[in-house]
Amino acid sequence: AQTVTQSQPEMSVQEAETVTLSCTYDTSESDYYLFWYKQPPSRQMILVIRQEAYKQQNATENRFSVNFQKAAKSFSLKISDSQLGDAAMYFCAYRSAISGGSNYKLTFGKGTLLTVNP
Amino acid sequence: SQTIHQWPATLVQPVGSPLSLECTVEGTSNPNLYWYRQAAGRGLQLLFYSVGIGQISSEVPQNLSASRPQDRQFILSSKKLLLSDSGFYLCAWTPFGGREWAEQFFGPGTRLTVL
């Protein structure tokens, strides 16, 4: 079974600065997806960024980028120019690329609570 | 465009009472549907998933059950609630098949408090 570990329960960053959230995972599969979701105080889960394991290029979405190290099974999220609205719980998640049934489910880490200081 | 609804948004129930939470998806057909529980504001635990009408798979043995009476409707139920059932319940969906639709889309959630 796959596992996802987020070793930083809480992080803080100054507004306009850069912060990196860590995520490691364990899997025996070679093809899979990785995600970062954001959960603000409203508790709505919002997709931040996704990465396909077969792609070597790191995904980017505006101020959000990832450092995907497949051999090390590491998937960190970098937030540049942090804004007050970035304050939220961030979850790393894994999904198998194998089709069918339970393979579509997401396995989540326990989350990192990000505080942005003005 | 696709949207996902959950209701109620908030629920306070006594121990031993029944439960019914509903999730519906609009704008798509034959979605895969999921129920997650989030306890104490932390990680999400998958409870049930469904790949079609009447097809329910359980991930964790518990006091809850799920049903899918219609293609885009997913219901989470309990006959008798326990204190440990308190939490935030999230419904999610993915389009049927396709690598390009790997992520799950989440509903707004239901906050359940069992007293």
CSV table of N, CA, C and O in Angstrom, one decimal, chain A residues 9 31 33 35 37 39 43-45 47 50 54 89 91 95 97 101-102 104-106 108-111, chain B residues 32 34 36 38 41-44 46 49 51 59 88 90 97 99-104 106-108 111:
chain,number,residue,atom,x,y,z
A,9,PRO,N,4.3,19.5,10.4
A,9,PRO,CA,2.9,19.8,10.8
A,9,PRO,C,2.5,21.2,10.6
A,9,PRO,O,1.4,21.6,10.3
A,31,ASP,N,4.3,4.3,-12.3
A,31,ASP,CA,3.5,5.4,-13.0
A,31,ASP,C,2.3,5.8,-12.0
A,31,ASP,O,1.6,4.9,-11.5
A,33,TYR,N,0.3,9.6,-10.1
A,33,TYR,CA,0.1,11.1,-10.0
A,33,TYR,C,0.4,11.5,-8.6
A,33,TYR,O,0.1,10.8,-7.6
A,35,PHE,N,-0.3,15.2,-6.1
A,35,PHE,CA,-1.0,16.4,-6.1
A,35,PHE,C,-0.7,17.2,-4.8
A,35,PHE,O,-0.3,16.6,-3.8
A,37,TYR,N,-3.1,19.7,-2.5
A,37,TYR,CA,-4.3,20.4,-2.3
A,37,TYR,C,-4.2,21.4,-1.2
A,37,TYR,O,-3.4,21.2,-0.3
A,39,GLN,N,-6.4,23.6,1.7
A,39,GLN,CA,-7.7,23.6,2.4
A,39,GLN,C,-7.7,24.9,3.3
A,39,GLN,O,-7.1,24.9,4.4
A,43,ARG,N,-12.6,25.2,4.5
A,43,ARG,CA,-12.4,23.7,4.5
A,43,ARG,C,-12.7,23.1,3.1
A,43,ARG,O,-12.8,21.9,2.9
A,44,GLN,N,-12.9,24.0,2.1
A,44,GLN,CA,-13.1,23.5,0.7
A,44,GLN,C,-11.7,23.1,0.2
A,44,GLN,O,-10.7,23.8,0.3
A,45,MET,N,-11.6,21.9,-0.3
A,45,MET,CA,-10.4,21.3,-0.8
A,45,MET,C,-10.2,21.9,-2.2
A,45,MET,O,-11.0,21.7,-3.1
A,47,LEU,N,-7.5,22.1,-5.5
A,47,LEU,CA,-6.3,21.6,-6.2
A,47,LEU,C,-5.4,22.7,-6.5
A,47,LEU,O,-5.7,23.7,-7.1
A,50,ARG,N,-0.6,19.5,-9.9
A,50,ARG,CA,-0.5,18.1,-10.1
A,50,ARG,C,0.8,17.8,-10.9
A,50,ARG,O,1.3,18.6,-11.7
A,54,TYR,N,5.5,10.2,-15.0
A,54,TYR,CA,6.2,9.9,-16.2
A,54,TYR,C,6.8,11.2,-16.8
A,54,TYR,O,7.6,11.1,-17.7
A,89,MET,N,-4.2,24.8,5.2
A,89,MET,CA,-3.7,23.5,5.4
A,89,MET,C,-3.4,23.0,4.0
A,89,MET,O,-4.2,23.1,3.1
A,91,PHE,N,-2.2,19.7,1.7
A,91,PHE,CA,-2.1,18.3,1.7
A,91,PHE,C,-1.4,17.8,0.4
A,91,PHE,O,-1.8,18.2,-0.7
A,95,ARG,N,-1.9,9.2,-6.3
A,95,ARG,CA,-2.9,8.4,-6.9
A,95,ARG,C,-2.2,7.5,-7.9
A,95,ARG,O,-1.4,7.9,-8.7
A,97,ALA,N,-1.7,5.3,-11.3
A,97,ALA,CA,-2.1,5.5,-12.7
A,97,ALA,C,-2.7,4.3,-13.3
A,97,ALA,O,-3.1,4.3,-14.4
A,101,GLY,N,-11.3,0.7,-10.2
A,101,GLY,CA,-11.6,0.6,-8.9
A,101,GLY,C,-10.9,1.4,-7.9
A,101,GLY,O,-10.8,2.6,-8.0
A,102,SER,N,-10.3,0.8,-6.9
A,102,SER,CA,-9.6,1.5,-5.8
A,102,SER,C,-8.4,2.3,-6.3
A,102,SER,O,-7.9,3.1,-5.5
A,104,TYR,N,-8.3,4.5,-8.3
A,104,TYR,CA,-8.6,5.9,-8.5
A,104,TYR,C,-8.6,6.7,-7.2
A,104,TYR,O,-8.7,7.9,-7.2
A,105,LYS,N,-8.5,6.1,-6.1
A,105,LYS,CA,-8.5,6.8,-4.8
A,105,LYS,C,-7.3,7.6,-4.5
A,105,LYS,O,-6.2,7.3,-5.1
A,106,LEU,N,-7.4,8.6,-3.7
A,106,LEU,CA,-6.2,9.4,-3.3
A,106,LEU,C,-5.8,9.0,-1.9
A,106,LEU,O,-6.6,8.8,-1.1
A,108,PHE,N,-3.7,10.5,1.1
A,108,PHE,CA,-3.3,11.8,1.6
A,108,PHE,C,-2.3,11.7,2.7
A,108,PHE,O,-2.3,10.8,3.5
A,109,GLY,N,-1.4,12.8,2.7
A,109,GLY,CA,-0.6,13.0,3.9
A,109,GLY,C,-1.4,13.6,5.0
A,109,GLY,O,-2.6,14.0,4.8
A,110,LYS,N,-0.8,13.9,6.2
A,110,LYS,CA,-1.6,14.4,7.3
A,110,LYS,C,-1.7,15.9,7.2
A,110,LYS,O,-2.4,16.6,8.0
A,111,GLY,N,-1.0,16.6,6.3
A,111,GLY,CA,-1.1,18.0,6.1
A,111,GLY,C,-0.1,18.8,6.8
A,111,GLY,O,0.5,18.4,7.8
B,32,ASN,N,-16.8,8.5,-10.9
B,32,ASN,CA,-16.4,7.8,-9.7
B,32,ASN,C,-16.7,8.7,-8.5
B,32,ASN,O,-16.4,9.9,-8.6
B,34,TYR,N,-16.6,9.4,-4.1
B,34,TYR,CA,-15.8,9.0,-2.9
B,34,TYR,C,-16.4,9.7,-1.7
B,34,TYR,O,-16.9,10.9,-1.8
B,36,TYR,N,-14.9,10.8,2.1
B,36,TYR,CA,-13.8,10.9,3.0
B,36,TYR,C,-14.3,11.5,4.3
B,36,TYR,O,-15.2,12.3,4.4
B,38,GLN,N,-12.6,13.6,7.6
B,38,GLN,CA,-11.5,14.4,8.1
B,38,GLN,C,-11.7,14.6,9.6
B,38,GLN,O,-12.7,15.4,10.0
B,41,GLY,N,-9.4,18.3,12.0
B,41,GLY,CA,-8.7,19.2,11.1
B,41,GLY,C,-7.5,18.7,10.5
B,41,GLY,O,-6.6,19.5,10.0
B,42,ARG,N,-7.3,17.4,10.4
B,42,ARG,CA,-6.1,16.8,9.8
B,42,ARG,C,-6.3,16.0,8.6
B,42,ARG,O,-7.1,16.4,7.8
B,43,GLY,N,-5.7,14.9,8.4
B,43,GLY,CA,-5.7,14.2,7.2
B,43,GLY,C,-7.1,13.6,6.8
B,43,GLY,O,-7.9,13.5,7.7
B,44,LEU,N,-7.2,13.3,5.5
B,44,LEU,CA,-8.4,12.7,5.0
B,44,LEU,C,-8.3,11.2,5.0
B,44,LEU,O,-7.3,10.6,4.5
B,46,LEU,N,-10.2,7.9,3.4
B,46,LEU,CA,-11.2,7.4,2.5
B,46,LEU,C,-12.1,6.4,3.2
B,46,LEU,O,-11.6,5.4,3.8
B,49,TYR,N,-15.9,4.2,-1.8
B,49,TYR,CA,-15.9,4.7,-3.2
B,49,TYR,C,-16.8,3.9,-4.0
B,49,TYR,O,-17.2,2.8,-3.7
B,51,VAL,N,-17.8,3.1,-8.3
B,51,VAL,CA,-17.6,3.3,-9.7
B,51,VAL,C,-18.8,3.2,-10.6
B,51,VAL,O,-18.8,3.3,-11.8
B,59,GLU,N,-13.5,1.0,2.4
B,59,GLU,CA,-12.1,1.0,2.7
B,59,GLU,C,-11.8,0.7,4.2
B,59,GLU,O,-10.8,0.1,4.5
B,88,PHE,N,-15.5,16.0,9.8
B,88,PHE,CA,-15.9,16.7,8.6
B,88,PHE,C,-15.9,15.7,7.4
B,88,PHE,O,-14.9,15.0,7.2
B,90,LEU,N,-16.3,14.8,3.5
B,90,LEU,CA,-16.1,15.3,2.2
B,90,LEU,C,-16.5,14.3,1.1
B,90,LEU,O,-16.1,13.1,1.2
B,97,GLY,N,-12.7,7.2,-16.1
B,97,GLY,CA,-11.6,6.9,-17.0
B,97,GLY,C,-10.7,8.1,-17.4
B,97,GLY,O,-11.0,9.2,-17.0
B,99,ARG,N,-6.6,9.4,-18.4
B,99,ARG,CA,-5.4,9.9,-17.6
B,99,ARG,C,-5.5,11.4,-17.4
B,99,ARG,O,-5.0,11.9,-16.4
B,100,GLU,N,-6.2,12.1,-18.3
B,100,GLU,CA,-6.2,13.5,-18.1
B,100,GLU,C,-7.0,14.0,-17.0
B,100,GLU,O,-7.0,15.2,-16.6
B,101,TRP,N,-7.8,13.1,-16.4
B,101,TRP,CA,-8.7,13.5,-15.3
B,101,TRP,C,-8.3,12.8,-14.0
B,101,TRP,O,-9.0,12.0,-13.5
B,102,ALA,N,-7.1,12.9,-13.6
B,102,ALA,CA,-6.6,12.2,-12.5
B,102,ALA,C,-7.0,12.8,-11.1
B,102,ALA,O,-7.2,12.0,-10.2
B,103,GLU,N,-7.2,14.1,-11.1
B,103,GLU,CA,-7.4,14.7,-9.8
B,103,GLU,C,-8.9,14.5,-9.4
B,103,GLU,O,-9.8,14.3,-10.2
B,104,GLN,N,-9.1,14.6,-8.1
B,104,GLN,CA,-10.5,14.5,-7.6
B,104,GLN,C,-11.0,15.9,-7.3
B,104,GLN,O,-10.2,16.8,-6.9
B,106,PHE,N,-13.7,18.1,-5.1
B,106,PHE,CA,-14.3,18.0,-3.8
B,106,PHE,C,-15.5,18.9,-3.6
B,106,PHE,O,-15.6,20.0,-4.1
B,107,GLY,N,-16.5,18.4,-2.8
B,107,GLY,CA,-17.6,19.2,-2.5
B,107,GLY,C,-17.3,20.1,-1.3
B,107,GLY,O,-16.2,20.0,-0.7
B,108,PRO,N,-18.2,20.9,-0.8
B,108,PRO,CA,-18.0,21.8,0.3
B,108,PRO,C,-17.9,21.2,1.6
B,108,PRO,O,-17.5,21.8,2.6
B,111,ARG,N,-20.1,19.3,8.2
B,111,ARG,CA,-19.5,19.2,9.5
B,111,ARG,C,-20.5,18.5,10.4
B,111,ARG,O,-21.6,19.0,10.7
